Short mmCIF file of C-alpha atoms (C1' of nucleotides) and ligand atoms in Angstrom, two decimals:
data_model
loop_
_atom_site.label_atom_id
_atom_site.label_comp_id
_atom_site.label_asym_id
_atom_site.label_seq_id
_atom_site.Cartn_x
_atom_site.Cartn_y
_atom_site.Cartn_z
CA MET P 1 102.78 80.39 82.72
CA GLN P 2 103.24 84.10 83.34
CA SER P 3 105.55 85.82 85.78
CA PHE P 4 104.23 87.94 88.63
CA THR P 5 105.08 91.06 86.61
CA GLU P 6 103.49 89.84 83.40
CA GLU P 7 100.31 89.05 85.31
CA ASN P 8 100.17 92.59 86.66
CA TYR P 9 100.52 94.02 83.17
CA LEU P 10 97.74 91.79 81.83
CA LYS P 11 95.40 92.78 84.65
CA VAL P 12 96.11 96.50 84.23
CA ILE P 13 95.60 96.30 80.46
CA TYR P 14 92.35 94.42 81.03
CA HIS P 15 90.98 97.10 83.36
CA LEU P 16 92.11 99.97 81.15
CA ALA P 17 90.48 98.29 78.15
CA GLU P 18 87.12 98.60 79.90
CA LYS P 19 87.29 102.31 79.12
CA THR P 20 89.18 102.61 75.84
CA GLU P 21 89.29 99.98 73.11
CA THR P 22 93.08 100.17 72.71
CA VAL P 23 95.29 100.94 75.68
CA GLN P 24 98.05 103.57 75.78
CA THR P 25 101.59 103.07 76.98
CA ASN P 26 101.42 106.04 79.35
CA ALA P 27 98.19 104.83 80.93
CA ILE P 28 99.77 101.46 81.69
CA ALA P 29 102.90 103.14 83.06
CA GLU P 30 100.82 105.21 85.45
CA GLN P 31 98.91 102.19 86.77
CA ILE P 32 101.97 99.97 87.16
CA GLN P 33 103.91 102.87 88.69
CA THR P 34 106.74 102.56 86.23
CA LYS P 35 108.18 104.45 83.25
CA PRO P 36 106.77 104.35 79.71
CA ALA P 37 110.07 102.94 78.42
CA SER P 38 109.67 99.93 80.71
CA VAL P 39 106.10 99.44 79.51
CA THR P 40 107.22 99.34 75.88
CA ASP P 41 109.72 96.63 76.74
CA MET P 42 107.14 94.51 78.54
CA ILE P 43 104.52 95.00 75.83
CA LYS P 44 106.93 93.60 73.27
CA LYS P 45 107.46 90.58 75.46
CA LEU P 46 103.73 90.03 75.93
CA ALA P 47 103.22 90.38 72.18
CA GLU P 48 105.93 87.74 71.57
CA LYS P 49 104.02 85.41 73.87
CA GLY P 50 100.77 86.02 72.03
CA LEU P 51 99.08 87.67 74.99
CA VAL P 52 98.55 91.09 73.41
CA ASP P 53 98.13 92.58 69.95
CA TYR P 54 100.55 95.41 69.48
CA ILE P 55 101.30 97.86 66.71
CA LYS P 56 104.04 100.38 67.39
CA TYR P 57 102.69 103.78 68.44
CA GLN P 58 99.09 102.47 68.11
CA GLY P 59 98.55 101.12 71.58
CA VAL P 60 97.88 97.61 72.76
CA SER P 61 94.95 95.22 73.31
CA LEU P 62 94.59 91.77 74.83
CA THR P 63 94.31 88.69 72.63
CA GLU P 64 91.75 86.04 73.63
CA LYS P 65 94.56 84.20 75.40
CA GLY P 66 95.65 87.36 77.21
CA LYS P 67 92.10 88.27 78.14
CA SER P 68 91.40 84.88 79.65
CA ALA P 69 94.64 85.05 81.65
CA ALA P 70 93.66 88.52 82.88
CA ILE P 71 90.15 87.42 83.86
CA ASP P 72 91.65 84.53 85.79
CA ILE P 73 93.71 86.97 87.86
CA VAL P 74 90.70 89.21 88.44
CA ARG P 75 88.75 86.14 89.59
CA LYS P 76 91.45 85.28 92.11
CA HIS P 77 91.72 88.86 93.33
CA ARG P 78 88.00 89.13 94.00
CA LEU P 79 87.65 85.70 95.59
CA TRP P 80 90.48 86.52 98.01
CA GLU P 81 88.78 89.83 98.83
CA VAL P 82 85.60 87.95 99.71
CA PHE P 83 87.62 85.58 101.88
CA LEU P 84 89.28 88.44 103.74
CA VAL P 85 85.98 90.21 104.44
CA ASP P 86 83.68 87.24 105.03
CA LYS P 87 86.04 84.94 106.91
CA LEU P 88 88.79 87.09 108.41
CA ASN P 89 86.63 90.15 109.24
CA PHE P 90 88.62 92.65 107.23
CA LYS P 91 86.82 95.88 106.32
CA TRP P 92 86.12 96.54 102.64
CA ASP P 93 88.75 99.26 102.58
CA GLU P 94 91.50 97.00 103.94
CA VAL P 95 91.48 94.13 101.48
CA HIS P 96 92.76 95.43 98.17
CA ASP P 97 96.51 95.49 98.83
CA VAL P 98 96.61 92.01 100.34
CA ALA P 99 94.53 90.68 97.44
CA GLU P 100 97.06 92.23 95.04
CA GLU P 101 99.56 89.74 96.46
CA LEU P 102 97.27 86.75 96.90
CA GLU P 103 95.99 86.94 93.31
CA HIS P 104 99.37 85.68 92.08
CA ILE P 105 99.36 82.39 93.99
CA LYS P 106 99.45 79.66 91.38
CA SER P 107 97.22 76.72 92.18
CA VAL P 108 94.08 75.83 90.30
CA SER P 109 92.72 73.59 93.04
CA LEU P 110 93.35 76.26 95.68
CA ILE P 111 91.06 78.70 93.90
CA GLU P 112 88.40 76.12 93.11
CA ARG P 113 88.27 75.03 96.73
CA LEU P 114 88.34 78.60 97.99
CA ASP P 115 85.43 79.42 95.67
CA GLU P 116 83.48 76.48 97.08
CA PHE P 117 84.42 77.36 100.69
CA LEU P 118 83.05 80.86 100.13
CA GLY P 119 79.83 79.50 98.62
CA PHE P 120 80.55 80.50 95.02
CA PRO P 121 80.07 84.24 95.56
CA LYS P 122 78.90 86.26 92.55
CA SER P 123 80.41 89.58 93.61
CA ASP P 124 83.23 90.92 95.74
CA PRO P 125 83.10 93.33 98.71
CA HIS P 126 83.02 96.29 96.30
CA GLY P 127 80.18 94.92 94.20
CA ASP P 128 82.41 93.81 91.35
CA PRO P 129 81.38 90.58 89.63
CA ILE P 130 83.44 87.42 90.20
CA PRO P 131 84.11 85.39 87.03
CA ASP P 132 83.42 81.66 87.33
CA LYS P 133 86.15 79.12 86.61
CA HIS P 134 85.43 79.37 82.89
CA GLY P 135 85.89 83.14 83.03
CA ARG P 136 82.18 83.86 82.62
CA PHE P 137 80.36 86.54 84.55
CA ALA P 138 77.33 88.78 84.15
CA LYS P 139 78.16 92.22 82.81
CA THR P 140 76.48 94.29 85.50
CA GLN P 141 74.30 97.18 84.47
CA PHE P 142 75.16 100.02 86.84
CA ILE P 143 74.18 103.69 86.82
CA LYS P 144 76.39 106.25 88.49
CA LEU P 145 74.60 107.96 91.37
CA ILE P 146 75.59 111.31 89.86
CA ASP P 147 73.48 110.50 86.79
CA LEU P 148 70.24 110.00 88.73
CA LYS P 149 67.55 112.71 88.76
CA ILE P 150 65.73 114.15 91.78
CA GLY P 151 63.15 111.65 92.95
CA ASP P 152 64.99 108.63 91.50
CA SER P 153 65.84 105.83 93.89
CA GLY P 154 67.86 102.64 93.87
CA THR P 155 70.24 100.35 95.68
CA ILE P 156 73.97 100.84 96.12
CA THR P 157 75.51 97.85 94.34
CA GLY P 158 79.04 98.97 93.62
CA VAL P 159 81.81 101.56 93.72
CA SER P 160 84.16 102.61 90.94
CA GLN P 161 86.92 103.77 93.28
CA HIS P 162 88.69 101.34 95.59
CA SER P 163 90.93 103.66 97.60
CA SER P 164 90.83 103.16 101.34
CA ALA P 165 90.11 106.87 101.89
CA PHE P 166 87.02 106.77 99.68
CA LEU P 167 85.67 103.53 101.11
CA LYS P 168 86.21 104.64 104.71
CA HIS P 169 84.33 107.85 103.86
CA LEU P 170 81.36 105.91 102.50
CA GLU P 171 81.38 103.66 105.55
CA LYS P 172 81.20 106.71 107.81
CA LEU P 173 78.25 108.05 105.81
CA GLY P 174 76.54 104.67 106.09
CA LEU P 175 76.59 104.28 102.32
CA THR P 176 77.52 100.63 102.02
CA LEU P 177 76.52 97.93 99.53
CA GLY P 178 72.84 97.05 99.60
CA LYS P 179 71.68 100.37 101.06
CA GLN P 180 68.55 101.91 99.55
CA ILE P 181 68.89 105.55 98.58
CA GLN P 182 66.74 108.25 97.00
CA ILE P 183 67.87 111.54 95.44
CA THR P 184 66.10 114.41 97.17
CA ASP P 185 67.96 117.43 95.83
CA VAL P 186 70.93 118.60 93.79
CA THR P 187 72.63 121.77 95.02
CA ASP P 188 72.99 124.44 92.33
CA PHE P 189 76.08 125.97 93.94
CA ASP P 190 78.51 123.01 93.91
CA GLY P 191 76.54 120.21 92.31
CA SER P 192 76.57 118.22 95.55
CA VAL P 193 73.78 115.68 95.92
CA GLU P 194 71.25 115.45 98.72
CA ILE P 195 70.13 111.89 99.33
CA LEU P 196 67.81 110.04 101.67
CA SER P 197 69.27 106.83 103.11
CA SER P 198 68.07 104.88 106.13
CA ASP P 199 65.68 107.75 106.98
CA LYS P 200 68.58 110.21 107.13
CA GLN P 201 69.35 113.15 104.85
CA ILE P 202 72.96 113.07 103.67
CA ASN P 203 74.86 115.48 101.47
CA ILE P 204 77.60 114.05 99.26
CA SER P 205 79.98 115.85 96.91
CA ARG P 206 79.85 115.38 93.12
CA GLU P 207 83.17 113.58 93.37
CA VAL P 208 81.72 111.00 95.75
CA ALA P 209 78.48 110.71 93.74
CA LYS P 210 80.49 109.89 90.61
CA HIS P 211 81.94 106.77 92.17
CA ILE P 212 78.83 105.24 93.72
CA LEU P 213 77.10 102.72 91.45
CA ILE P 214 73.35 102.20 91.69
CA SER P 215 71.06 99.52 90.39
CA SER P 216 68.09 101.71 89.79
CA ASN P 217 64.52 100.74 90.52
CA GLY P 218 63.02 103.96 89.23
CA LYS P 219 60.65 106.05 91.30
CA ILE P 220 59.47 104.79 94.69
CA MET U 1 111.96 93.77 104.39
CA GLN U 2 113.32 90.70 102.65
CA SER U 3 112.76 89.57 99.08
CA PHE U 4 111.01 86.34 98.23
CA THR U 5 114.42 84.76 97.53
CA GLU U 6 116.04 86.03 100.71
CA GLU U 7 113.14 84.62 102.72
CA ASN U 8 113.66 81.21 101.17
CA TYR U 9 117.34 81.25 102.07
CA LEU U 10 116.57 82.23 105.67
CA LYS U 11 114.02 79.45 106.02
CA VAL U 12 116.33 76.83 104.54
CA ILE U 13 119.23 77.90 106.77
CA TYR U 14 116.90 77.78 109.77
CA HIS U 15 115.82 74.20 109.04
CA LEU U 16 119.35 73.02 108.30
CA ALA U 17 120.57 74.59 111.55
CA GLU U 18 118.25 72.23 113.43
CA LYS U 19 120.71 69.46 112.57
CA THR U 20 124.13 71.11 112.44
CA GLU U 21 125.17 74.19 114.40
CA THR U 22 126.72 75.91 111.39
CA VAL U 23 125.30 75.38 107.93
CA GLN U 24 127.27 74.45 104.81
CA THR U 25 127.09 76.14 101.45
CA ASN U 26 126.50 72.88 99.60
CA ALA U 27 123.64 71.91 101.90
CA ILE U 28 121.89 75.18 101.21
CA ALA U 29 122.48 74.84 97.47
CA GLU U 30 120.88 71.40 97.48
CA GLN U 31 117.77 72.62 99.35
CA ILE U 32 117.31 75.76 97.26
CA GLN U 33 117.99 73.78 94.07
CA THR U 34 120.73 76.11 92.96
CA LYS U 35 124.53 76.14 92.61
CA PRO U 36 127.00 76.65 95.48
CA ALA U 37 128.38 79.75 93.76
CA SER U 38 124.93 81.36 93.87
CA VAL U 39 124.61 80.48 97.55
CA THR U 40 127.90 82.20 98.34
CA ASP U 41 126.61 85.35 96.62
CA MET U 42 123.38 85.33 98.57
CA ILE U 43 125.08 84.56 101.89
CA LYS U 44 127.25 87.63 101.47
CA LYS U 45 124.16 89.71 100.88
CA LEU U 46 122.39 88.28 103.94
CA ALA U 47 125.53 88.91 106.02
CA GLU U 48 125.57 92.55 104.81
CA LYS U 49 122.00 92.88 106.02
CA GLY U 50 122.86 91.45 109.41
CA LEU U 51 120.67 88.38 108.96
CA VAL U 52 123.47 85.78 109.14
CA ASP U 53 126.90 85.43 110.68
CA TYR U 54 129.36 84.34 108.06
CA ILE U 55 133.04 83.51 108.02
CA LYS U 56 134.52 82.44 104.69
CA TYR U 57 134.84 78.68 104.35
CA GLN U 58 133.43 78.20 107.88
CA GLY U 59 129.74 78.02 107.08
CA VAL U 60 126.90 80.26 108.09
CA SER U 61 124.44 80.71 110.99
CA LEU U 62 121.44 82.94 111.58
CA THR U 63 121.72 86.05 113.74
CA GLU U 64 118.88 86.75 116.19
CA LYS U 65 117.38 89.04 113.56
CA GLY U 66 117.70 86.36 110.88
CA LYS U 67 116.31 83.67 113.14
CA SER U 68 113.25 85.67 114.03
CA ALA U 69 112.62 86.44 110.35
CA ALA U 70 112.94 82.72 109.56
CA ILE U 71 110.58 81.69 112.35
CA ASP U 72 108.05 84.20 111.06
CA ILE U 73 108.10 82.51 107.66
CA VAL U 74 107.80 79.06 109.24
CA ARG U 75 104.82 80.34 111.24
CA LYS U 76 103.11 81.55 108.08
CA HIS U 77 103.87 78.33 106.21
CA ARG U 78 102.35 76.17 108.93
CA LEU U 79 99.30 78.36 109.50
CA TRP U 80 98.50 78.28 105.79
CA GLU U 81 98.87 74.49 105.82
CA VAL U 82 96.32 74.28 108.63
CA PHE U 83 94.00 76.54 106.65
CA LEU U 84 94.28 74.38 103.56
CA VAL U 85 93.58 71.15 105.44
CA ASP U 86 91.01 72.35 107.98
CA LYS U 87 89.05 74.78 105.84
CA LEU U 88 89.61 73.84 102.22
CA ASN U 89 89.75 70.05 102.69
CA PHE U 90 93.16 69.51 101.20
CA LYS U 91 94.93 66.28 102.16
CA TRP U 92 98.12 66.52 104.24
CA ASP U 93 100.20 65.52 101.25
CA GLU U 94 98.79 68.27 99.01
CA VAL U 95 99.50 71.39 101.03
CA HIS U 96 103.24 71.91 101.12
CA ASP U 97 103.79 73.40 97.67
CA VAL U 98 100.94 75.88 97.93
CA ALA U 99 102.12 76.90 101.41
CA GLU U 100 105.58 77.51 99.94
CA GLU U 101 103.97 80.33 97.96
CA LEU U 102 101.52 81.60 100.57
CA GLU U 103 104.23 81.93 103.23
CA HIS U 104 105.64 84.93 101.36
CA ILE U 105 102.49 87.07 101.49
CA LYS U 106 103.43 90.18 103.45
CA SER U 107 100.71 91.33 105.83
CA VAL U 108 100.94 91.18 109.58
CA SER U 109 97.20 91.56 110.14
CA LEU U 110 96.45 88.83 107.59
CA ILE U 111 98.41 86.28 109.57
CA GLU U 112 97.08 87.41 112.94
CA ARG U 113 93.51 87.15 111.70
CA LEU U 114 94.16 83.84 109.98
CA ASP U 115 95.63 82.50 113.23
CA GLU U 116 92.50 83.60 115.09
CA PHE U 117 90.18 82.21 112.37
CA LEU U 118 91.89 78.83 112.71
CA GLY U 119 91.57 78.90 116.52
CA PHE U 120 95.25 79.51 117.27
CA PRO U 121 96.42 76.02 116.28
CA LYS U 122 99.54 74.71 118.03
CA SER U 123 100.67 72.34 115.30
CA ASP U 124 100.34 71.92 111.54
CA PRO U 125 98.98 68.94 109.56
CA HIS U 126 102.36 67.20 109.83
CA GLY U 127 102.64 67.62 113.58
CA ASP U 128 105.13 70.48 113.38
CA PRO U 129 104.71 73.20 116.04
CA ILE U 130 103.37 76.60 114.99
CA PRO U 131 105.23 79.56 116.54
CA ASP U 132 103.02 82.24 118.09
CA LYS U 133 103.21 85.84 116.92
CA HIS U 134 106.22 86.43 119.16
CA GLY U 135 108.01 83.48 117.58
CA ARG U 136 107.63 81.27 120.66
CA PHE U 137 106.75 77.61 120.47
CA ALA U 138 107.27 74.45 122.48
CA LYS U 139 110.25 72.38 121.38
CA THR U 140 108.52 69.06 120.88
CA GLN U 141 110.14 65.92 122.27
CA PHE U 142 109.79 63.28 119.57
CA ILE U 143 111.26 59.80 119.26
CA LYS U 144 111.73 58.19 115.87
CA LEU U 145 109.62 55.05 115.50
CA ILE U 146 112.75 53.23 114.33
CA ASP U 147 114.33 53.82 117.76
CA LEU U 148 111.55 52.10 119.70
CA LYS U 149 112.05 48.57 121.08
CA ILE U 150 109.71 45.60 120.76
CA GLY U 151 106.80 46.09 123.11
CA ASP U 152 107.10 49.89 123.18
CA SER U 153 104.02 51.87 122.25
CA GLY U 154 103.08 55.46 121.59
CA THR U 155 101.16 57.92 119.47
CA ILE U 156 102.10 59.18 116.02
CA THR U 157 102.60 62.91 116.47
CA GLY U 158 104.76 63.91 113.56
CA VAL U 159 106.67 63.06 110.41
CA SER U 160 110.16 64.14 109.40
CA GLN U 161 109.56 63.79 105.67
CA HIS U 162 106.99 65.92 103.87
CA SER U 163 107.07 64.46 100.38
CA SER U 164 103.71 63.68 98.89
CA ALA U 165 104.79 60.12 98.08
CA PHE U 166 105.71 59.40 101.71
CA LEU U 167 102.58 61.00 103.16
CA LYS U 168 100.28 59.22 100.71
CA HIS U 169 101.95 55.95 101.68
CA LEU U 170 101.32 56.55 105.39
CA GLU U 171 97.72 57.49 104.64
CA LYS U 172 97.22 54.19 102.80
CA LEU U 173 98.69 52.30 105.77
CA GLY U 174 96.35 54.19 108.10
CA LEU U 175 99.33 55.69 109.92
CA THR U 176 98.10 59.24 110.40
CA LEU U 177 98.60 61.75 113.22
CA GLY U 178 97.09 60.71 116.52
CA LYS U 179 97.12 56.97 115.78
CA GLN U 180 98.23 54.66 118.60
CA ILE U 181 100.85 52.12 117.65
CA GLN U 182 102.85 49.33 119.32
CA ILE U 183 106.02 47.65 118.09
CA THR U 184 105.42 43.90 117.88
CA ASP U 185 108.53 42.70 116.03
CA VAL U 186 111.63 43.78 114.13
CA THR U 187 112.58 41.60 111.16
CA ASP U 188 116.19 40.40 111.25
CA PHE U 189 116.46 40.10 107.48
CA ASP U 190 115.78 43.70 106.40
CA GLY U 191 115.23 45.56 109.66
CA SER U 192 111.60 46.25 108.75
CA VAL U 193 109.28 46.91 111.68
CA GLU U 194 106.11 45.02 112.55
CA ILE U 195 103.59 47.24 114.30
CA LEU U 196 100.10 46.96 115.70
CA SER U 197 97.80 49.85 114.82
CA SER U 198 94.00 49.96 115.02
CA ASP U 199 93.99 46.20 115.74
CA LYS U 200 95.87 45.51 112.50
CA GLN U 201 99.37 44.14 112.00
CA ILE U 202 101.36 46.29 109.59
CA ASN U 203 104.87 45.88 108.28
CA ILE U 204 106.81 49.04 107.47
CA SER U 205 110.30 49.43 106.03
CA ARG U 206 113.19 50.89 108.04
CA GLU U 207 113.08 53.89 105.71
CA VAL U 208 109.46 54.61 106.62
CA ALA U 209 110.06 53.93 110.32
CA LYS U 210 112.85 56.51 110.36
CA HIS U 211 110.49 59.28 109.38
CA ILE U 212 107.58 58.60 111.74
CA LEU U 213 107.78 60.55 114.99
CA ILE U 214 106.27 59.13 118.15
CA SER U 215 105.42 60.65 121.48
CA SER U 216 106.12 57.61 123.55
CA ASN U 217 104.05 56.46 126.49
CA GLY U 218 106.25 53.53 127.36
CA LYS U 219 104.85 50.03 127.69
CA ILE U 220 101.09 49.49 127.53
"C1'" DT V 1 99.61 122.59 57.16
"C1'" DA V 2 103.68 123.77 59.59
"C1'" DA V 3 105.28 124.26 64.26
"C1'" DA V 4 104.71 122.80 68.99
"C1'" DA V 5 103.45 119.55 72.32
"C1'" DT V 6 102.78 115.00 73.56
"C1'" DT V 7 103.44 110.23 73.28
"C1'" DT V 8 106.15 106.38 72.31
"C1'" DT V 9 110.22 104.02 71.24
"C1'" DT V 10 115.28 103.09 71.14
"C1'" DA V 11 119.91 102.99 73.11
"C1'" DG V 12 122.60 102.08 76.69
"C1'" DA V 13 122.96 101.15 81.92
"C1'" DT V 14 121.81 99.09 86.41
"C1'" DT V 15 120.24 95.58 89.80
"C1'" DT V 16 118.95 90.98 91.28
"C1'" DA V 17 119.49 86.31 91.07
"C1'" DC V 18 121.29 83.20 88.61
"C1'" DC V 19 125.10 80.47 85.84
"C1'" DT V 20 130.00 78.04 84.41
"C1'" DA V 21 134.75 77.49 84.90
"C1'" DA V 22 138.65 77.91 87.44
"C1'" DA V 23 141.21 79.14 91.68
"C1'" DA V 24 141.71 78.78 96.70
"C1'" DA V 25 140.92 76.72 101.14
"C1'" DT V 26 139.73 72.93 103.92
"C1'" DT V 27 139.33 68.12 105.02
"C1'" DA V 28 140.32 63.24 104.32
"C1'" DA V 29 143.39 59.58 102.80
"C1'" DA V 30 147.65 57.47 101.87
"C1'" DT O 1 152.61 64.93 106.41
"C1'" DT O 2 152.27 65.20 101.83
"C1'" DT O 3 148.86 64.11 98.29
"C1'" DA O 4 144.17 63.67 96.87
"C1'" DA O 5 139.38 64.73 97.26
"C1'" DT O 6 135.97 67.83 98.58
"C1'" DT O 7 134.14 72.19 99.56
"C1'" DT O 8 133.92 76.93 98.90
"C1'" DT O 9 134.93 81.11 96.73
"C1'" DT O 10 136.15 84.25 92.88
"C1'" DA O 11 135.89 85.90 88.18
"C1'" DG O 12 133.32 86.85 84.52
"C1'" DG O 13 128.70 86.48 82.20
"C1'" DT O 14 123.46 86.03 81.27
"C1'" DA O 15 118.38 87.15 81.59
"C1'" DA O 16 114.52 89.76 83.60
"C1'" DA O 17 112.80 94.02 84.84
"C1'" DT O 18 113.94 98.24 85.70
"C1'" DC O 19 115.96 103.12 84.69
"C1'" DT O 20 117.55 107.87 82.10
"C1'" DA O 21 118.34 110.42 78.08
"C1'" DA O 22 117.58 111.15 73.57
"C1'" DA O 23 115.41 110.09 69.06
"C1'" DA O 24 111.20 109.17 66.39
"C1'" DA O 25 106.29 109.18 65.56
"C1'" DT O 26 101.84 110.99 66.37
"C1'" DT O 27 98.59 114.40 67.74
"C1'" DT O 28 97.31 119.05 68.73
"C1'" DT O 29 97.46 123.90 68.04
"C1'" DA O 30 98.01 127.91 65.70
MN1 MN F 301 90.68 95.10 94.80
MN1 MN F 302 87.28 94.52 94.76
MN1 MN F 303 105.26 72.25 104.52
MN1 MN F 304 104.04 71.13 107.55
#
DNA sequence: TAAAATTTTTAGATTTACCTAAAAATTAAA
DNA sequence: TTTAATTTTTAGGTAAATCTAAAAATTTTA
């Protein structure tokens, strides 16, 4: 059984490992909002417990045991987010912080029953996949909107930024999950992207386009 | 803002104060499952924060501020219990421990929306009243089953013991909330109580009878 | 490839919530 | 009303998760 703090470390290491094979002390410190010295201490403890592989100065990676613990927390986080949006009418930009707390509630039957109550959802309000109780989930094949070419079209199926500011912005633009979009132009000047969505022309910045994930269906 | 631990102390003091005006160090220690010396430490801290009134060796009592914080935790605990039973199909004997964790989730809007989602319930699965968001609730007027006389009847509206063992036992006897009962006899030998419920004669021990709460409707 | 910059670790403290053992105060009994 | 029992507090310490400052290792730059 892991402490609240240990669980947060495992989850952060898991997410960072999606980008780089082995995870750096500083990167963890930044995510956890703590100092590198504290991270080193905790990493040693997690290594003792067999949750991470750790070689001094070489970074850290999750063991199978650590990975499965991390996925379990991610599962809980995403299920609670679905609950908050589907049942309690939270907006998609309001759920993350509460889910950060709820994900640490320790009860296997609670999560299994919640999963059932929600109808075994496959993805959370941000399009992220929800692992099943065995930790299995489909690795989703997303393309960043920024990487599409003029004329390409697809469906918004995820976001790679969960900040309230970003999500509220998308909401205002009408760019929510499930929306069909087509790239109509890319501005030379600032690289902003012109898209067609719900019969409206919208201009979004490169920064926004980077964090919208599309499941492409090629040309219309 | 209180810590997880401070919240538990406030809640325990609140419940103990329902019996005795001022609460003893040892009583708190027993509830929290800790040592009296630790309780003294924490009481000092709570007094510093203005949450309890404390005079050395004289016991402790909640200030208005402390009381309202405690009631807020009780409200959360009971709302989560309703959620678990009504929405996730937990039994009434399975919810307490999970609610002990959920009650510490800090989000005002979460609880307000949960309350609404549940239809603003007035009592929890054990018959205990749920305070509204201002901390107000009706002081319920219960009589212990053990205090009824032969011939008296009433409705089971609460229990004063929340252990799983006790609740499972009641379930097996069919003595759940809302059931009509009538006292038919009291055994001289062991003081056990003979009752009529759902057209069946049941014998319950004094110990059980002490913890069943009845809203009496006099003679039938 | 040697110096500089960056990253990571160690050393030594701090805070929170505990503990044990012993002293002090209160309450009950003789 | 003194003694005994009980309750409560103090004194001194531990473990978990932090921190700052400084040392060590690695990586980058020149
Ligand atoms: Mn989230
Ligand atoms: Mn999410
Ligand atoms: Mn309860
Ligand atoms: Mn209850």
